[in-house]
Short mmCIF file of C-alpha atoms in Angstrom, two decimals:
data_model
loop_
_atom_site.label_atom_id
_atom_site.label_comp_id
_atom_site.label_asym_id
_atom_site.label_seq_id
_atom_site.Cartn_x
_atom_site.Cartn_y
_atom_site.Cartn_z
CA MET I 1 0.00 0.00 0.00
CA ASP I 2 1.25 3.47 -0.87
CA LYS I 3 1.58 5.22 2.51
CA SER I 4 1.55 8.63 0.83
CA LYS I 5 -2.06 7.99 -0.30
CA SER I 6 -3.29 6.68 3.06
CA THR I 7 -5.99 8.59 4.93
CA SER I 8 -5.42 6.74 8.21
CA HIS I 9 -4.12 10.02 9.63
CA ALA I 10 -7.48 11.74 8.99
CA ASN I 11 -9.96 12.05 11.86
CA PHE I 12 -13.46 13.48 11.72
CA TYR I 13 -15.24 15.19 14.60
CA ALA I 14 -18.66 16.76 14.96
CA LEU I 15 -18.66 20.05 16.84
CA SER I 16 -21.98 20.86 18.45
CA ARG I 17 -23.17 23.75 20.57
CA THR I 18 -21.35 22.31 23.60
CA GLN I 19 -18.00 22.82 21.84
CA THR I 20 -18.63 26.49 21.14
CA ILE I 21 -17.86 29.67 23.01
CA GLN I 22 -21.17 30.95 24.34
CA LYS I 23 -19.72 34.37 25.17
CA TYR I 24 -19.08 34.89 21.44
CA ALA I 25 -22.54 33.86 20.19
CA TYR I 26 -21.62 30.16 20.07
CA MET I 27 -18.66 30.55 17.73
CA LYS I 28 -16.69 27.39 17.18
CA TYR I 29 -13.16 27.43 18.53
CA LEU I 30 -11.20 24.60 16.96
CA PRO I 31 -8.33 24.55 19.51
CA MET I 32 -10.92 23.13 21.95
CA LEU I 33 -10.49 19.85 20.08
CA GLY I 34 -6.90 19.60 21.25
CA ARG I 35 -5.77 18.82 17.70
CA PRO I 36 -2.96 20.60 15.81
CA MET I 37 -4.50 23.53 13.94
CA LYS I 38 -2.47 22.79 10.82
CA ARG I 39 -4.36 19.48 10.66
CA THR I 40 -7.85 20.88 11.35
CA LEU I 41 -10.64 22.15 9.08
CA MET I 42 -14.27 22.94 9.80
CA VAL I 43 -17.21 22.51 7.41
CA ASP I 44 -20.26 24.52 8.47
CA ASP I 45 -23.27 26.31 7.06
CA ASN I 46 -23.20 29.13 9.62
CA VAL I 47 -20.81 32.03 8.99
CA ARG I 48 -20.91 32.80 12.74
CA SER I 49 -18.87 29.63 13.29
CA PHE I 50 -15.77 30.94 11.50
CA PRO I 51 -14.51 34.25 13.01
CA LEU I 52 -12.26 32.56 15.58
CA ASN I 53 -10.78 30.19 12.95
CA PRO I 54 -11.07 32.04 9.61
CA ARG I 55 -8.30 30.08 7.82
CA HIS I 56 -9.80 26.75 8.80
CA GLY I 57 -13.43 27.07 7.71
CA ILE I 58 -15.31 25.85 4.67
CA LYS I 59 -18.75 27.44 4.25
CA ILE I 60 -21.46 25.31 2.66
CA ASP I 61 -25.14 25.93 1.96
CA SER I 62 -27.63 25.05 4.67
CA PHE I 63 -29.23 21.64 4.71
CA GLU I 64 -32.73 22.11 6.03
CA PRO I 65 -35.11 19.17 5.84
CA ASP I 66 -38.78 20.01 6.30
CA ASP I 67 -39.20 19.08 9.97
CA HIS I 68 -42.91 19.92 9.91
CA LEU I 69 -43.47 17.35 7.17
CA MET I 70 -41.49 14.73 9.10
CA GLN I 71 -43.44 15.45 12.30
CA TYR I 72 -46.75 15.30 10.42
CA PHE I 73 -46.03 11.82 9.10
CA ALA I 74 -44.60 10.62 12.39
CA ARG I 75 -47.91 11.58 14.05
CA LYS I 76 -49.88 10.00 11.20
CA PHE I 77 -48.04 6.69 11.60
CA HIS I 78 -48.32 6.80 15.39
CA ASP I 79 -52.04 7.65 15.35
CA SER I 80 -52.78 4.92 12.80
CA GLY I 81 -51.53 2.23 15.15
CA VAL I 82 -49.66 0.59 12.27
CA ARG I 83 -46.94 -1.68 13.58
CA LYS I 84 -45.62 -2.88 10.23
CA PRO I 85 -42.19 -2.09 8.85
CA ILE I 86 -42.26 1.20 6.98
CA ASN I 87 -41.68 -0.45 3.59
CA THR I 88 -44.95 -2.42 3.86
CA ILE I 89 -47.21 0.57 4.50
CA HIS I 90 -49.53 1.29 1.60
CA ALA I 91 -49.54 4.62 -0.22
CA GLU I 92 -53.28 5.02 0.51
CA MET I 93 -52.50 5.51 4.19
CA LEU I 94 -50.36 8.52 3.36
CA GLY I 95 -53.15 10.10 1.38
CA ASP I 96 -52.49 13.53 -0.07
CA GLY I 97 -49.17 13.73 1.75
CA LEU I 98 -47.53 11.29 -0.64
CA ASP I 99 -46.91 14.06 -3.17
CA GLU I 100 -45.41 16.21 -0.42
CA ILE I 101 -43.08 13.39 0.59
CA LYS I 102 -41.96 12.86 -3.01
CA SER I 103 -41.36 16.58 -3.45
CA GLU I 104 -39.34 16.81 -0.22
CA LEU I 105 -37.28 13.73 -1.10
CA ASN I 106 -36.52 15.18 -4.55
CA ARG I 107 -35.48 18.48 -2.97
CA LEU I 108 -33.20 16.73 -0.47
CA ALA I 109 -31.76 14.48 -3.18
CA SER I 110 -30.78 17.54 -5.21
CA ASP I 111 -28.79 19.05 -2.31
CA SER I 112 -25.19 19.02 -3.49
CA ALA I 113 -23.44 21.17 -0.85
CA LEU I 114 -21.19 18.37 0.39
CA LEU I 115 -20.71 16.86 -3.06
CA ASP I 116 -19.52 20.25 -4.31
CA ILE I 117 -16.63 20.29 -1.84
CA LEU I 118 -15.80 16.59 -2.15
CA PRO I 119 -12.81 17.09 -4.51
CA MET I 120 -11.26 19.54 -2.06
CA LEU I 121 -11.93 17.23 0.90
CA ARG I 122 -10.29 14.36 -0.98
CA ALA I 123 -7.26 16.54 -1.63
CA VAL I 124 -7.08 17.42 2.07
CA ALA I 125 -7.40 13.76 3.10
CA ALA I 126 -4.58 12.83 0.72
CA LEU I 127 -2.15 15.32 2.28
CA GLY I 128 0.63 13.96 4.41
CA PRO I 129 0.34 13.94 8.21
CA ASN I 130 2.72 16.91 8.51
CA ASP I 131 1.13 19.10 5.81
CA ASP I 132 -0.93 22.19 6.66
CA VAL I 133 -4.47 21.38 5.52
CA SER I 134 -5.59 25.02 5.61
CA ARG I 135 -3.32 25.71 2.62
CA GLU I 136 -5.59 23.51 0.52
CA LEU I 137 -8.25 26.20 0.94
CA ASP I 138 -6.03 28.61 -1.02
CA HIS I 139 -6.61 26.66 -4.24
#
């Protein structure tokens, strides 16, 4: 195996509100991870996450599923008393909402925010363990 192409040195972390600085409107502060900054990047849809780490942030478009639609169908399934696996439920039970589900699934399927940055993320993952990953953002 070609060690120069290995991504075993790449780690992925999810930063949530608990790893932010509340005093600064919940900005993300990457040194809190305890990782070397030259090896750390952040992908986020909120520009307020970046001011404390401007050279280490990749802004993407928001991914916002329709929570109201999901809650509506969760209630519908719960209220129906159906205890079958989801793939055996008939379309008639969903009624008029079936078109809404199809529309929402099509909208979510067309979301390409992460796919758009995939080539850059691959380039970052292919860097050596001593390379500064933030320099990849300069390209």
